[in-house]
Backbone as JSON, one array per atom type, in Angstrom:
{
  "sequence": "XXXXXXXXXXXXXXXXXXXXXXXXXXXXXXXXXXXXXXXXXXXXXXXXXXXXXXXXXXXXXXXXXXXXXXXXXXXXXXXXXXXXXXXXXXXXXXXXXXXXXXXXXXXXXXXXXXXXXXXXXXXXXXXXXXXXXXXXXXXXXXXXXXXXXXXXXXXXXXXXXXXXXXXXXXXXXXXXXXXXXXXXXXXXXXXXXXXXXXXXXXXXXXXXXXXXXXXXXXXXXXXXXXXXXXXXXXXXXXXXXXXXXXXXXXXXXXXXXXXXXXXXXXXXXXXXXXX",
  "N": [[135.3, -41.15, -42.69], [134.75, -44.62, -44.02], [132.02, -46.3, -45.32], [131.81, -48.61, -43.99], [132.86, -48.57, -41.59], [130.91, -45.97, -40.84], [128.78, -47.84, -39.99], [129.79, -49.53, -38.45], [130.63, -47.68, -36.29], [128.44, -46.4, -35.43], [126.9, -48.79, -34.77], [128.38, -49.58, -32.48], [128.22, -47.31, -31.08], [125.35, -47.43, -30.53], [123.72, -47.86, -27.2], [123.66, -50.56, -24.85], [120.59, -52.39, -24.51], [119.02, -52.16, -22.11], [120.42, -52.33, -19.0], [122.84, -54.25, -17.45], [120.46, -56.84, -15.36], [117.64, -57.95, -17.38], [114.17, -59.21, -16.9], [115.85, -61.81, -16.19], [117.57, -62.11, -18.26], [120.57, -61.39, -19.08], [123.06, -58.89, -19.31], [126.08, -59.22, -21.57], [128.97, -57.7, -20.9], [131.98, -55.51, -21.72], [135.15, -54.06, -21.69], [135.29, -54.22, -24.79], [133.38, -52.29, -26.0], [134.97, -50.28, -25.69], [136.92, -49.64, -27.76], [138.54, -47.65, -30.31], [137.42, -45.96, -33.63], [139.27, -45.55, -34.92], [140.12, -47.88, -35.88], [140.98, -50.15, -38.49], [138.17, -50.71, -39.74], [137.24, -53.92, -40.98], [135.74, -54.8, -44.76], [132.63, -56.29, -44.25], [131.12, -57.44, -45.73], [131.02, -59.85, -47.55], [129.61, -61.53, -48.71], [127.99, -61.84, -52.03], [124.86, -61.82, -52.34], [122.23, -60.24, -50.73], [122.94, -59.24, -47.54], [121.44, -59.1, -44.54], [120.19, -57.26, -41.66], [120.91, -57.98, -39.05], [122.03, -60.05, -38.97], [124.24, -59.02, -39.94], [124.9, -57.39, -38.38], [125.98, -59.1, -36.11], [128.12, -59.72, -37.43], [129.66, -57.45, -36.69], [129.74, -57.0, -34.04], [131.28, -59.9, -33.64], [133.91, -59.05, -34.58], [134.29, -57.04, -33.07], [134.49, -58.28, -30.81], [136.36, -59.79, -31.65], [138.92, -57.95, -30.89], [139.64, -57.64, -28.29], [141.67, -58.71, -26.42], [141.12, -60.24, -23.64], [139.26, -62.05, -24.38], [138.24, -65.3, -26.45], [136.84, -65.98, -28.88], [135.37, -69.27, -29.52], [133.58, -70.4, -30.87], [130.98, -69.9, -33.72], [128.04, -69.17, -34.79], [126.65, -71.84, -34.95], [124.85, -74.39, -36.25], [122.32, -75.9, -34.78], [121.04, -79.17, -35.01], [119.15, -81.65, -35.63], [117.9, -85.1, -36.91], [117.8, -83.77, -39.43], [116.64, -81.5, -39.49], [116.48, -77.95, -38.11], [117.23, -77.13, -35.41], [117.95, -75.04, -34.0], [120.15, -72.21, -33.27], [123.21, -71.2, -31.95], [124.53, -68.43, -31.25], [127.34, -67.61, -30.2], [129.73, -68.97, -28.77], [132.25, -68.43, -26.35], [135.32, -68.18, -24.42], [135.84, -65.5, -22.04], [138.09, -63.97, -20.03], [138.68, -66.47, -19.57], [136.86, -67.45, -18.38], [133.6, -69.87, -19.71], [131.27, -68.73, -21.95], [127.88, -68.4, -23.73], [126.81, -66.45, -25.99], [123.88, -64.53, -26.9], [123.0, -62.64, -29.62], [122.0, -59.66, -30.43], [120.17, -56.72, -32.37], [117.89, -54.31, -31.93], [114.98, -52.78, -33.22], [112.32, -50.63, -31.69], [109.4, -49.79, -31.44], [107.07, -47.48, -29.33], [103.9, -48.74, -28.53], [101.06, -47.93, -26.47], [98.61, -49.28, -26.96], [99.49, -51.57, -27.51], [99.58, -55.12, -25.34], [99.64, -55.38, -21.92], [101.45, -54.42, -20.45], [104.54, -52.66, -19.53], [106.81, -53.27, -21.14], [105.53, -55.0, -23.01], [104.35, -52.99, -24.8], [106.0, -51.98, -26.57], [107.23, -52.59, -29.84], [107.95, -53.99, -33.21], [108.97, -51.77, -36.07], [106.89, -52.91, -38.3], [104.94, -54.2, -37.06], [105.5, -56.46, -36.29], [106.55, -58.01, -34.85], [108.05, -57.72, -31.67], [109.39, -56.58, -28.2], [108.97, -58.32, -26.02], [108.53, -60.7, -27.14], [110.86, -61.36, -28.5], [112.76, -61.51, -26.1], [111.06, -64.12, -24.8], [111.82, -65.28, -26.59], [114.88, -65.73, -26.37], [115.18, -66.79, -23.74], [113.22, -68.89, -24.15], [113.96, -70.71, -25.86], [116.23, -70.17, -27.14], [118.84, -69.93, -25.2], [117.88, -72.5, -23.69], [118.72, -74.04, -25.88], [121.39, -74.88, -25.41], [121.56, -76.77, -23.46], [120.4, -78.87, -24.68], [120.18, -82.36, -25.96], [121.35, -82.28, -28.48], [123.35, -81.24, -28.32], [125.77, -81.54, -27.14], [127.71, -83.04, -28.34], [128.95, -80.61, -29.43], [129.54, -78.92, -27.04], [131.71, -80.98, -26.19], [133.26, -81.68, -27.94], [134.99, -79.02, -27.5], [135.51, -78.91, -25.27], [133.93, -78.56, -23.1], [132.26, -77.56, -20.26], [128.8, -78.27, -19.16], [127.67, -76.74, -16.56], [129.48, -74.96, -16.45], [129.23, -73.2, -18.12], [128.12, -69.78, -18.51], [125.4, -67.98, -19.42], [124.42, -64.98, -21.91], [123.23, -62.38, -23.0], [123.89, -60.13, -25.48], [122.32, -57.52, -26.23], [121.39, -54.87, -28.05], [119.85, -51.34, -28.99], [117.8, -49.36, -30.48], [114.9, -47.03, -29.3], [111.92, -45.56, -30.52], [109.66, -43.54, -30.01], [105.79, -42.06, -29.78], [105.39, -39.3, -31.74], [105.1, -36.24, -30.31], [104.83, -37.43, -27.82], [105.39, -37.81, -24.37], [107.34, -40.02, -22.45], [107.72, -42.07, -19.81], [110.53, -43.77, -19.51], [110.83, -47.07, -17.88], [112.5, -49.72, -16.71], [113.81, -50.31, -19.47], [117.01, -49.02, -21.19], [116.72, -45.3, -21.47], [118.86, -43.66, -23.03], [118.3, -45.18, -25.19], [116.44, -44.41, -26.68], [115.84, -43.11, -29.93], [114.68, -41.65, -31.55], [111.62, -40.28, -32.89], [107.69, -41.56, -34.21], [105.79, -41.35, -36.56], [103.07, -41.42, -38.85], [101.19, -41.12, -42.0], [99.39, -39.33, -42.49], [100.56, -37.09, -40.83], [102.17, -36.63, -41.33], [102.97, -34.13, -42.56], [103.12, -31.65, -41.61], [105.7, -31.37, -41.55], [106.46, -30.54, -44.08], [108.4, -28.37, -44.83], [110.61, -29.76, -44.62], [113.51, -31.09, -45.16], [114.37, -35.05, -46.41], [116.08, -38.46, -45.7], [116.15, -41.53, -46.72], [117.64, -44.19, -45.84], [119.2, -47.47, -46.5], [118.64, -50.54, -45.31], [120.96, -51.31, -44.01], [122.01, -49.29, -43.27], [121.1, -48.51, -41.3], [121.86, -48.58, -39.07], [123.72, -46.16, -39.3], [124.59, -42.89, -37.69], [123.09, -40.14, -38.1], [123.83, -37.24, -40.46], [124.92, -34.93, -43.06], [126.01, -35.62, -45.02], [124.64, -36.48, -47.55], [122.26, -37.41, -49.73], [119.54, -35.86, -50.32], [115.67, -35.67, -50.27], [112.94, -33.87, -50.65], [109.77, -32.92, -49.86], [107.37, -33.82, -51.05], [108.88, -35.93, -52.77], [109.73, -37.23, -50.69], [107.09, -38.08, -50.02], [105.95, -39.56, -52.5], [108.23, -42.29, -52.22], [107.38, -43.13, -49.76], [104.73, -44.06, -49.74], [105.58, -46.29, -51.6], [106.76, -47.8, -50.18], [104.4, -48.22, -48.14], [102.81, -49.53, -49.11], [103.67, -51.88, -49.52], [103.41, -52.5, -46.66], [105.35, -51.72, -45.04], [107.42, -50.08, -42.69], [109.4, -47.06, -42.88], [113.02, -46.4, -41.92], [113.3, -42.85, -41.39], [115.86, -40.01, -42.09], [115.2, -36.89, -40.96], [115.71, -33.71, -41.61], [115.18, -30.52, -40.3], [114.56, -26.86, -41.51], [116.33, -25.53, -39.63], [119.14, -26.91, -39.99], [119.06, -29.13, -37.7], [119.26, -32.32, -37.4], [117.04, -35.57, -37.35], [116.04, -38.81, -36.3], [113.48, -40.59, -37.5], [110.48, -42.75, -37.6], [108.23, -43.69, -40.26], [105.26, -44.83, -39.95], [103.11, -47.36, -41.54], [100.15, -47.99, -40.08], [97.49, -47.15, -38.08], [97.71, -44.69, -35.43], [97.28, -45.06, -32.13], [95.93, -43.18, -29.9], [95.93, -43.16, -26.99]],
  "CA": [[135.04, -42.57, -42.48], [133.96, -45.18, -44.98], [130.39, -46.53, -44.57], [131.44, -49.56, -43.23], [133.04, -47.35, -40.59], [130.42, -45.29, -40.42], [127.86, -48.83, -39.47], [130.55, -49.77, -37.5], [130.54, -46.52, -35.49], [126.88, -46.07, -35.19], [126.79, -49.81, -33.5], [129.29, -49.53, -31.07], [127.88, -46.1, -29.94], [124.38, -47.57, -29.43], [123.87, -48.9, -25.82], [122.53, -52.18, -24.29], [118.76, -51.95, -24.76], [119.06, -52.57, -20.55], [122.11, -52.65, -18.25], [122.39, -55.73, -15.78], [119.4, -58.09, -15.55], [115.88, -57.58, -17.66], [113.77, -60.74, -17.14], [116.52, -63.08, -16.65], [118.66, -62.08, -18.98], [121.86, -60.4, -17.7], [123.84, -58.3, -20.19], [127.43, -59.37, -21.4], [129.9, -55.91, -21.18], [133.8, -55.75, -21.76], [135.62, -53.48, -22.59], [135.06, -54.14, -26.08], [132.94, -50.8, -25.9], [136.14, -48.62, -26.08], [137.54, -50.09, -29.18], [138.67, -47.2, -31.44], [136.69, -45.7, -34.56], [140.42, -45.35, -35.8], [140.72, -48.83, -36.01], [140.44, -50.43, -39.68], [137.22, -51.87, -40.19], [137.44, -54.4, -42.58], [134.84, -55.31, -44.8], [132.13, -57.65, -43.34], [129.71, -57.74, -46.29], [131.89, -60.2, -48.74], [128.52, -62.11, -49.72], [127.58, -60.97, -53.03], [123.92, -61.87, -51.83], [122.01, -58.95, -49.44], [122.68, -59.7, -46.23], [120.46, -59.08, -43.1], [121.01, -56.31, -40.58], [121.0, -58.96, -37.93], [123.4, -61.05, -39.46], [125.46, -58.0, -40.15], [125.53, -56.96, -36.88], [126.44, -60.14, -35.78], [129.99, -59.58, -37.74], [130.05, -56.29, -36.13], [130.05, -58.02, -32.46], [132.42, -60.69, -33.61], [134.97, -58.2, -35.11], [134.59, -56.24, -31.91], [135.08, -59.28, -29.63], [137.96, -60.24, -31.34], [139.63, -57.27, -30.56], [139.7, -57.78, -26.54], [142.48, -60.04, -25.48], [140.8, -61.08, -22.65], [138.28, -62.83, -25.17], [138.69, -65.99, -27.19], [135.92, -67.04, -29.73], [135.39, -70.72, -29.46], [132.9, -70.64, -32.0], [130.03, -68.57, -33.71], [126.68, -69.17, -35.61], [126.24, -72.91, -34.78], [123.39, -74.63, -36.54], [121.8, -77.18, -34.2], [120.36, -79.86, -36.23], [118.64, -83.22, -35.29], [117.35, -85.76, -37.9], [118.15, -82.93, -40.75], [115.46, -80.31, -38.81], [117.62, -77.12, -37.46], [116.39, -76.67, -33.89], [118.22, -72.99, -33.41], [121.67, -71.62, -33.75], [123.98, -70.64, -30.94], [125.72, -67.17, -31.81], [128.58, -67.39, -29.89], [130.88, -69.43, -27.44], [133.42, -67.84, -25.75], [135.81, -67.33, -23.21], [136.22, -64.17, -21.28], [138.68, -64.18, -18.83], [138.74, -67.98, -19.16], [134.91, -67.98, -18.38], [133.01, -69.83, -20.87], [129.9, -68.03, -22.11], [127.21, -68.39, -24.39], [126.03, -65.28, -26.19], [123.0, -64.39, -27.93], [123.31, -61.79, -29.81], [120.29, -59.0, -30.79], [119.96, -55.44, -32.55], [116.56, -54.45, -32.62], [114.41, -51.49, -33.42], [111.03, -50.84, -32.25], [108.7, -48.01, -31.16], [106.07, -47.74, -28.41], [102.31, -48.47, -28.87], [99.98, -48.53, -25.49], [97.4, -50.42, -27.26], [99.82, -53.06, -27.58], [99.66, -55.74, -24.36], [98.81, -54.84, -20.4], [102.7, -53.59, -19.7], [105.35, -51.66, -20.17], [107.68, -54.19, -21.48], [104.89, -55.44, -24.14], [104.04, -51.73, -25.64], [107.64, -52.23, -27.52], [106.81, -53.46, -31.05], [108.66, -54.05, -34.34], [107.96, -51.06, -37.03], [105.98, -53.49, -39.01], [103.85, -54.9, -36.03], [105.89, -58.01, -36.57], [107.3, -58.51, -34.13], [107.94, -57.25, -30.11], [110.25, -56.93, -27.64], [108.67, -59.45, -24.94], [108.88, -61.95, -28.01], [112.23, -61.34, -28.4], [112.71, -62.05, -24.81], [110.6, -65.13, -24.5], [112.44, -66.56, -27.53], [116.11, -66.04, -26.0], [115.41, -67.27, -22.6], [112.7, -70.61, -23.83], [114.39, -71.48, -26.73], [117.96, -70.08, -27.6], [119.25, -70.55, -24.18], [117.79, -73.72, -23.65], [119.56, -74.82, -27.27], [122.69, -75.22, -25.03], [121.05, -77.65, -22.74], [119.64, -79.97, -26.08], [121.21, -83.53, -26.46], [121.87, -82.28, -29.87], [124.76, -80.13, -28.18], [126.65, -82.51, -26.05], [129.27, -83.66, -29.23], [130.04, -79.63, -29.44], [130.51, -78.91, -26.02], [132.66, -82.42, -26.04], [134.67, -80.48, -28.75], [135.67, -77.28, -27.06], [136.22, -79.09, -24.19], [133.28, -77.37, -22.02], [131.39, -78.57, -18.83], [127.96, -77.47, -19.53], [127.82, -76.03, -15.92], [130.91, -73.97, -16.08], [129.33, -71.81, -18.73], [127.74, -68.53, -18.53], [124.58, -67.2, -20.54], [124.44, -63.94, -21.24], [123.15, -61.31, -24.18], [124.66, -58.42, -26.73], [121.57, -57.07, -27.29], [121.52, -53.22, -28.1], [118.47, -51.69, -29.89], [117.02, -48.35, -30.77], [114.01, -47.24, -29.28], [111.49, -45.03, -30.57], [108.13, -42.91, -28.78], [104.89, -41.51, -30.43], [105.43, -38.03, -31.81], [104.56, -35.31, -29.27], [104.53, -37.53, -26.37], [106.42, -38.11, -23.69], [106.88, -41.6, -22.13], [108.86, -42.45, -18.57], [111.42, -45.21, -19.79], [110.9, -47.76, -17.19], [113.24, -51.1, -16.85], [115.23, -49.95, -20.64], [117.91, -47.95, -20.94], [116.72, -44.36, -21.5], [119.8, -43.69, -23.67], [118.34, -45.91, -26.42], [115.21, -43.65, -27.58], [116.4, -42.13, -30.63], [113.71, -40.01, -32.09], [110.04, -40.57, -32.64], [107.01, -42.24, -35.45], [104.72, -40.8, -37.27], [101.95, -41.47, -39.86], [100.84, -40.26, -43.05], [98.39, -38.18, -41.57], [101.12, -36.12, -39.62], [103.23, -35.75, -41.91], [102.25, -32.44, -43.49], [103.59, -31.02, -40.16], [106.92, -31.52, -41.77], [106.09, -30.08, -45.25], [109.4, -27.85, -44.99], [111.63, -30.33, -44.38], [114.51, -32.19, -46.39], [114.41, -36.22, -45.65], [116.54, -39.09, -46.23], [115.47, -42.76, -46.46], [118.58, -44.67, -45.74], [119.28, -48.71, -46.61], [118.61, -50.99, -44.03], [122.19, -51.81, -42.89], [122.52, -48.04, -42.96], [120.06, -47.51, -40.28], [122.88, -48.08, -37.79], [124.47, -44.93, -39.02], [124.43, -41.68, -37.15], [122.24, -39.22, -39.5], [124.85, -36.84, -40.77], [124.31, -33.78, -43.9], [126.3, -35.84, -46.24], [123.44, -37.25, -48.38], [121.07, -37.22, -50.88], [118.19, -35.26, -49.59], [114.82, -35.52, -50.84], [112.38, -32.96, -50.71], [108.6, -33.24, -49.36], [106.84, -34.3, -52.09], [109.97, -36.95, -53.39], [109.33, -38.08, -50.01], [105.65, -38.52, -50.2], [106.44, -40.78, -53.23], [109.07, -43.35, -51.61], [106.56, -43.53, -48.47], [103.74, -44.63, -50.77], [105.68, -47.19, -52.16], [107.17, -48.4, -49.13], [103.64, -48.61, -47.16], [101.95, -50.78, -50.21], [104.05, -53.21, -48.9], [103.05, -52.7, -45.4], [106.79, -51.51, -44.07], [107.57, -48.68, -42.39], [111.01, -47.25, -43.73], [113.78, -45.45, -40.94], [114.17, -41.54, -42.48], [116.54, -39.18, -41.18], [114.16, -35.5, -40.98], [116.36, -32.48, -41.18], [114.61, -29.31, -39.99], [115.41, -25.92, -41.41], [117.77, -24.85, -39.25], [119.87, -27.79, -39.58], [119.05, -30.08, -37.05], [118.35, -33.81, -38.08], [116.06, -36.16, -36.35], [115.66, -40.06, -36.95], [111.94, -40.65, -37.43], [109.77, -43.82, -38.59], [106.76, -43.04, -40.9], [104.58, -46.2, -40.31], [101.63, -47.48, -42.0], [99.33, -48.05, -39.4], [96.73, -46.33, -37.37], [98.02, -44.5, -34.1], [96.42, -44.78, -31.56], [96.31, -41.24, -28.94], [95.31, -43.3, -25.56]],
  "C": [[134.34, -43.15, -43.7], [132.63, -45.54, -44.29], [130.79, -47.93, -43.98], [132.34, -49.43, -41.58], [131.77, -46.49, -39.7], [129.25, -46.19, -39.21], [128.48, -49.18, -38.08], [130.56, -48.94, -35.9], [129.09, -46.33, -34.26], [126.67, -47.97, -34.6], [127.19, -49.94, -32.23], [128.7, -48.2, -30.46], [126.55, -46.56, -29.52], [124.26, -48.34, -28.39], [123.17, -49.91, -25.85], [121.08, -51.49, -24.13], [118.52, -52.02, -22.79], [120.68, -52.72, -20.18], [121.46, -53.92, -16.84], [121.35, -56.61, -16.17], [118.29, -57.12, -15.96], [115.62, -59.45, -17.84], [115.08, -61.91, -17.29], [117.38, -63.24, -17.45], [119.87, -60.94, -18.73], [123.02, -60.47, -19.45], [125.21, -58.5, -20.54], [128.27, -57.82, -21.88], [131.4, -56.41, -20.79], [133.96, -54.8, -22.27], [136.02, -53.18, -24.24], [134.29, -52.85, -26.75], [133.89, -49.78, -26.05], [136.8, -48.83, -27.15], [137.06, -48.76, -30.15], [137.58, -46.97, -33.01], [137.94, -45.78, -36.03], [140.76, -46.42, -36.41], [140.17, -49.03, -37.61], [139.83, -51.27, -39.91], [137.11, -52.54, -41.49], [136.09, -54.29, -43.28], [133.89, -56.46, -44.9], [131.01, -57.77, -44.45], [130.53, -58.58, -47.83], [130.86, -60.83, -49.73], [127.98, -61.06, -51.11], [126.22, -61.13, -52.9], [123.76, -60.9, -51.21], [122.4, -60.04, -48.51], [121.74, -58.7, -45.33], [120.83, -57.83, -42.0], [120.81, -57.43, -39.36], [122.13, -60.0, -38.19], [124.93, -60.26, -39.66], [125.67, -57.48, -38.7], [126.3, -57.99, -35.95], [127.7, -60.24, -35.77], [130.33, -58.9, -36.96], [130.61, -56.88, -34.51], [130.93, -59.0, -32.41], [133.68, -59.81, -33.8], [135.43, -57.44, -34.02], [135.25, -57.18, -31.18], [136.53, -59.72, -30.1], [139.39, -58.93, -30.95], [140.17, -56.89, -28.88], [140.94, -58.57, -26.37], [142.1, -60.53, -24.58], [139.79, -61.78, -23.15], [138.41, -63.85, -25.88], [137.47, -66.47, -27.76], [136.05, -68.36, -30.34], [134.71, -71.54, -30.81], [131.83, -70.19, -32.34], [128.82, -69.42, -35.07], [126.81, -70.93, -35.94], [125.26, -73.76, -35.75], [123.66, -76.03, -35.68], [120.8, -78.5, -34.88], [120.04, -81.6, -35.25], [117.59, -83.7, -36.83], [116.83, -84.45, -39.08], [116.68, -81.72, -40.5], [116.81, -79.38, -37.98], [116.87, -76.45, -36.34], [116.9, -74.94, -33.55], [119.64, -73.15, -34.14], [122.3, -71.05, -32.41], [124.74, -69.85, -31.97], [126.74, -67.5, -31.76], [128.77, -68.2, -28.47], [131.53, -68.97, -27.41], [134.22, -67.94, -24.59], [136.29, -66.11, -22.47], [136.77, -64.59, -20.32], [139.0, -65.51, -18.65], [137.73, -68.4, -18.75], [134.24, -68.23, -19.21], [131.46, -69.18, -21.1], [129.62, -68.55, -23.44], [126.58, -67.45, -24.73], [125.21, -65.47, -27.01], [123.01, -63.29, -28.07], [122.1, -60.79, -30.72], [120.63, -57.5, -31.28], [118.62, -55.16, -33.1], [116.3, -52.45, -32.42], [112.93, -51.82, -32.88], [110.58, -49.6, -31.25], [107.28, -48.62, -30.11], [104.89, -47.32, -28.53], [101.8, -48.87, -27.13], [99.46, -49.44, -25.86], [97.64, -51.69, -27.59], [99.61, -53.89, -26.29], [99.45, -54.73, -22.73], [100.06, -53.96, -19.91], [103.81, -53.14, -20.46], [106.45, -52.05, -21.03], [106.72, -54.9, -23.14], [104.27, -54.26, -24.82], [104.84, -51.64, -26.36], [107.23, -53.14, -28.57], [107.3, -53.34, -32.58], [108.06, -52.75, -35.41], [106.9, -51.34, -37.66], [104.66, -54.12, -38.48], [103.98, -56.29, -36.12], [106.04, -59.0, -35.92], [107.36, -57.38, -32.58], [109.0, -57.85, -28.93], [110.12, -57.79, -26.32], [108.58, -60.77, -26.31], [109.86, -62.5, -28.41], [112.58, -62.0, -27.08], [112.58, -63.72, -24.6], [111.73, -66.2, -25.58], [113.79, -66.86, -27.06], [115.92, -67.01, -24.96], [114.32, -69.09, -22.79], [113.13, -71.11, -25.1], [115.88, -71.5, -27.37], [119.13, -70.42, -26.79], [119.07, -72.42, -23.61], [118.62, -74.66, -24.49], [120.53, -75.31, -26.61], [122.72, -76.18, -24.2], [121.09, -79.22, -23.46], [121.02, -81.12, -26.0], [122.06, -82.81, -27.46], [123.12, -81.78, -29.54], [125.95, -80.48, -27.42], [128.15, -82.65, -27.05], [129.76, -81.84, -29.08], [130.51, -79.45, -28.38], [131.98, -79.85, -25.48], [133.92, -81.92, -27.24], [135.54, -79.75, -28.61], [135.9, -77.53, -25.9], [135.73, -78.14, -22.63], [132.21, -78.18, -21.09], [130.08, -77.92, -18.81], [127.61, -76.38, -17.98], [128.4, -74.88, -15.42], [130.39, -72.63, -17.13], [127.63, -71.02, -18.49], [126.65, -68.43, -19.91], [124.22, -66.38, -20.77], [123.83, -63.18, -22.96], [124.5, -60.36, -24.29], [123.17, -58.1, -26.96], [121.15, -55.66, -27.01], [120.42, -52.81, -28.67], [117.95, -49.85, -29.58], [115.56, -47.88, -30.45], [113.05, -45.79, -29.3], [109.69, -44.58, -30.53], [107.43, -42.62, -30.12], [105.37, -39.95, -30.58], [104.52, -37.16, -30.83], [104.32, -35.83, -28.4], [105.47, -37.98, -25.95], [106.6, -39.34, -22.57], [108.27, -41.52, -20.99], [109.34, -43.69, -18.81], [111.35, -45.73, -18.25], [111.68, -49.45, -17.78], [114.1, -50.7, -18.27], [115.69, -48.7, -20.55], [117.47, -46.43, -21.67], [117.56, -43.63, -23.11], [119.27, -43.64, -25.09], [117.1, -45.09, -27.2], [116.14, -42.97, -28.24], [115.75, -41.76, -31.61], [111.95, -40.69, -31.82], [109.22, -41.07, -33.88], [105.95, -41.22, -35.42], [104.28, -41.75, -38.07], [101.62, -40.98, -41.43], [100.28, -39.07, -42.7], [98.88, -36.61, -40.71], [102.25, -35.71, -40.11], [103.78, -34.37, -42.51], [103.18, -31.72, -42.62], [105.66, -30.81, -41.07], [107.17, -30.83, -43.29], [107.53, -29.7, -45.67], [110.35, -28.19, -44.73], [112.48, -30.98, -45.26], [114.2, -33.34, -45.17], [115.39, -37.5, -46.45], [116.22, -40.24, -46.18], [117.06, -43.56, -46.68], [118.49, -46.36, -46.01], [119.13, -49.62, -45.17], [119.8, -51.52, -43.41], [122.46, -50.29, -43.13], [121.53, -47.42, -41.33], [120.71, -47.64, -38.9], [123.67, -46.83, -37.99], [124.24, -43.85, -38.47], [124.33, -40.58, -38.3], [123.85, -37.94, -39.61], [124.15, -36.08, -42.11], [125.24, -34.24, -45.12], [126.12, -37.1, -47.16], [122.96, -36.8, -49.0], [119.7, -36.61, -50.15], [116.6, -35.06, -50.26], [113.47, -34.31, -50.03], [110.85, -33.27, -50.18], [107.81, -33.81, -49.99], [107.56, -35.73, -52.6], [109.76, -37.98, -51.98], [108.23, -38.71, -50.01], [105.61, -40.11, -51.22], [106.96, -42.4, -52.54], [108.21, -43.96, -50.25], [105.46, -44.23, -48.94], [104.16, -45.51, -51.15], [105.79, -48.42, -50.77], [105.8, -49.12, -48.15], [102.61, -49.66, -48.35], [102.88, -52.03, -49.62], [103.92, -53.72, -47.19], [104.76, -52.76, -44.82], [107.38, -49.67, -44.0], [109.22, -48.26, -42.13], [111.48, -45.98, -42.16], [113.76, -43.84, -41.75], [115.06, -41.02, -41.03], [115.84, -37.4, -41.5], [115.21, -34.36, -40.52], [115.3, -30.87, -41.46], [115.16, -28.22, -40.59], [116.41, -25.23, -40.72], [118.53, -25.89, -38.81], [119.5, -29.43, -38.71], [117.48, -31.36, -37.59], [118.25, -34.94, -36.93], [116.06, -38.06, -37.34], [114.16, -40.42, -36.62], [111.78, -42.14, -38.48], [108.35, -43.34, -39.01], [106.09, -44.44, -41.05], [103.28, -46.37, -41.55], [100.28, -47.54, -41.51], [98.86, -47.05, -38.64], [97.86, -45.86, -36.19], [97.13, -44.15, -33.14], [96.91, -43.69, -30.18], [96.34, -41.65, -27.7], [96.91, -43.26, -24.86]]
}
């Protein structure tokens, strides 16, 4: 596989961060999930600019959807605008089945601190401490959803020829989620599935001394770790982690163990706390 194969791959295999309803938001699923690895992904990165892993995933979910027949994209990445201020962006209109929907569309990463908020839903928090997955939340359901409500949105729906009642609001949002090293945490309300490895520290790293590691690009961090890479060494790592935490960001590696088996780990910057 090429790598934009390989991104490709490693999206579609990770699951909905939740199945069915979390808080109000109710998951959109189609068979768009069985769509082929064989198929030929084009490529979705034509900007000669970086792009965004959120924006890139974005393609990824359109590229998928258009491959459904029972799907028709109406129209995708909106900007809502009043008196030259851009109130949000609608992802995606669609019809499924002839049902119109409104998707918002999400791939997130984030790892679980106790000492974040009172519940289990606010211990979920961006590598960087940026961000959190009840913020995520709050923002789809009081401000991205609402967008479709907004005067401002009346001439598109009057476009596409849509009754604002008739449509459907629903997420894509899939998302990686990773525990404290050496502990073990009862996934409540998200999907189980989605833990895919664990964080560490500076402090804890030593533990790993004898390991090869890879530090992958950030639209690579949808790929499924794999032994054909550049491997840096314990020390080469030490380096790249040092640079990375002067900026206060804590980089995805992929941690292969001597006997083979490789692990996706985040090495933050911040304290951990043990409670």
């Amino acid at each position: 596989m090429n790598l934009t194969q390989q991104r490709f791959y490693g999206f579609q295999n990770t699951p909905f961060l939740w199945n069915g309803f979390l808080s109000e938001l109710e998951q959109f699923e189609s068979s768009t999930e069985l769509l082929s690895i064989r198929e030929k992904v084009p490529n979705l990165t034509h900007d000669k600019s970086a792009i965004r892993l959120g924006n890139y995933v974005e393609r990824l979910v359109s590229y998928a959807l258009h491959q459904n027949c029972d799907i028709q994209i109406l129209k995708e990445n909106v900007q809502i605008i009043s008196n030259k201020v851009t109130l949000g962006e609608i992802d995606c209109l669609l019809l499924h089945s002839n049902q119109p929907v409104h998707l918002e569309i999400a791939y997130k990463f984030y790892l679980y601190d106790s000492s974040v908020g009172s519940t289990f839903l606010e211990h979920w928090i961006g590598p960087n401490r940026r961000d959190s997955l009840v913020l995520k939340i709050n923002k789809v359901k009081n401000k991205q959803f609402p967008l479709l409500y907004s005067k401002e949105c009346e001439s598109l729906l009057s476009e596409l020829q849509l009754t604002i009642d008739d449509i459907q609001q629903k997420t894509y949002f899939k998302g990686q989620l990773y525990l404290p090293y050496g502990k073990e945490i009862e996934i409540e309300l998200l999907n189980p599935d989605c833990v895919c490895g664990f964080y560490i520290n500076t402090n804890l790293l030593q533990k790993f001394s004898d390991c090869k590691f890879h530090i992958p690009k950030k639209l690579d961090w949808l790929i499924e770790p794999h032994v054909d890479v550049d491997w840096l060494n314990f020390e080469q790592l030490q380096q790249q982690i040092e640079m990375f935490h002067q900026k206060e960001s804590a980089p995805l590696c992929w941690l292969k163990q001597p006997n083979g088996e490789i692990t996706k780990i985040f090495v933050v910057w911040w304290e951990i706390q043990t409670r």
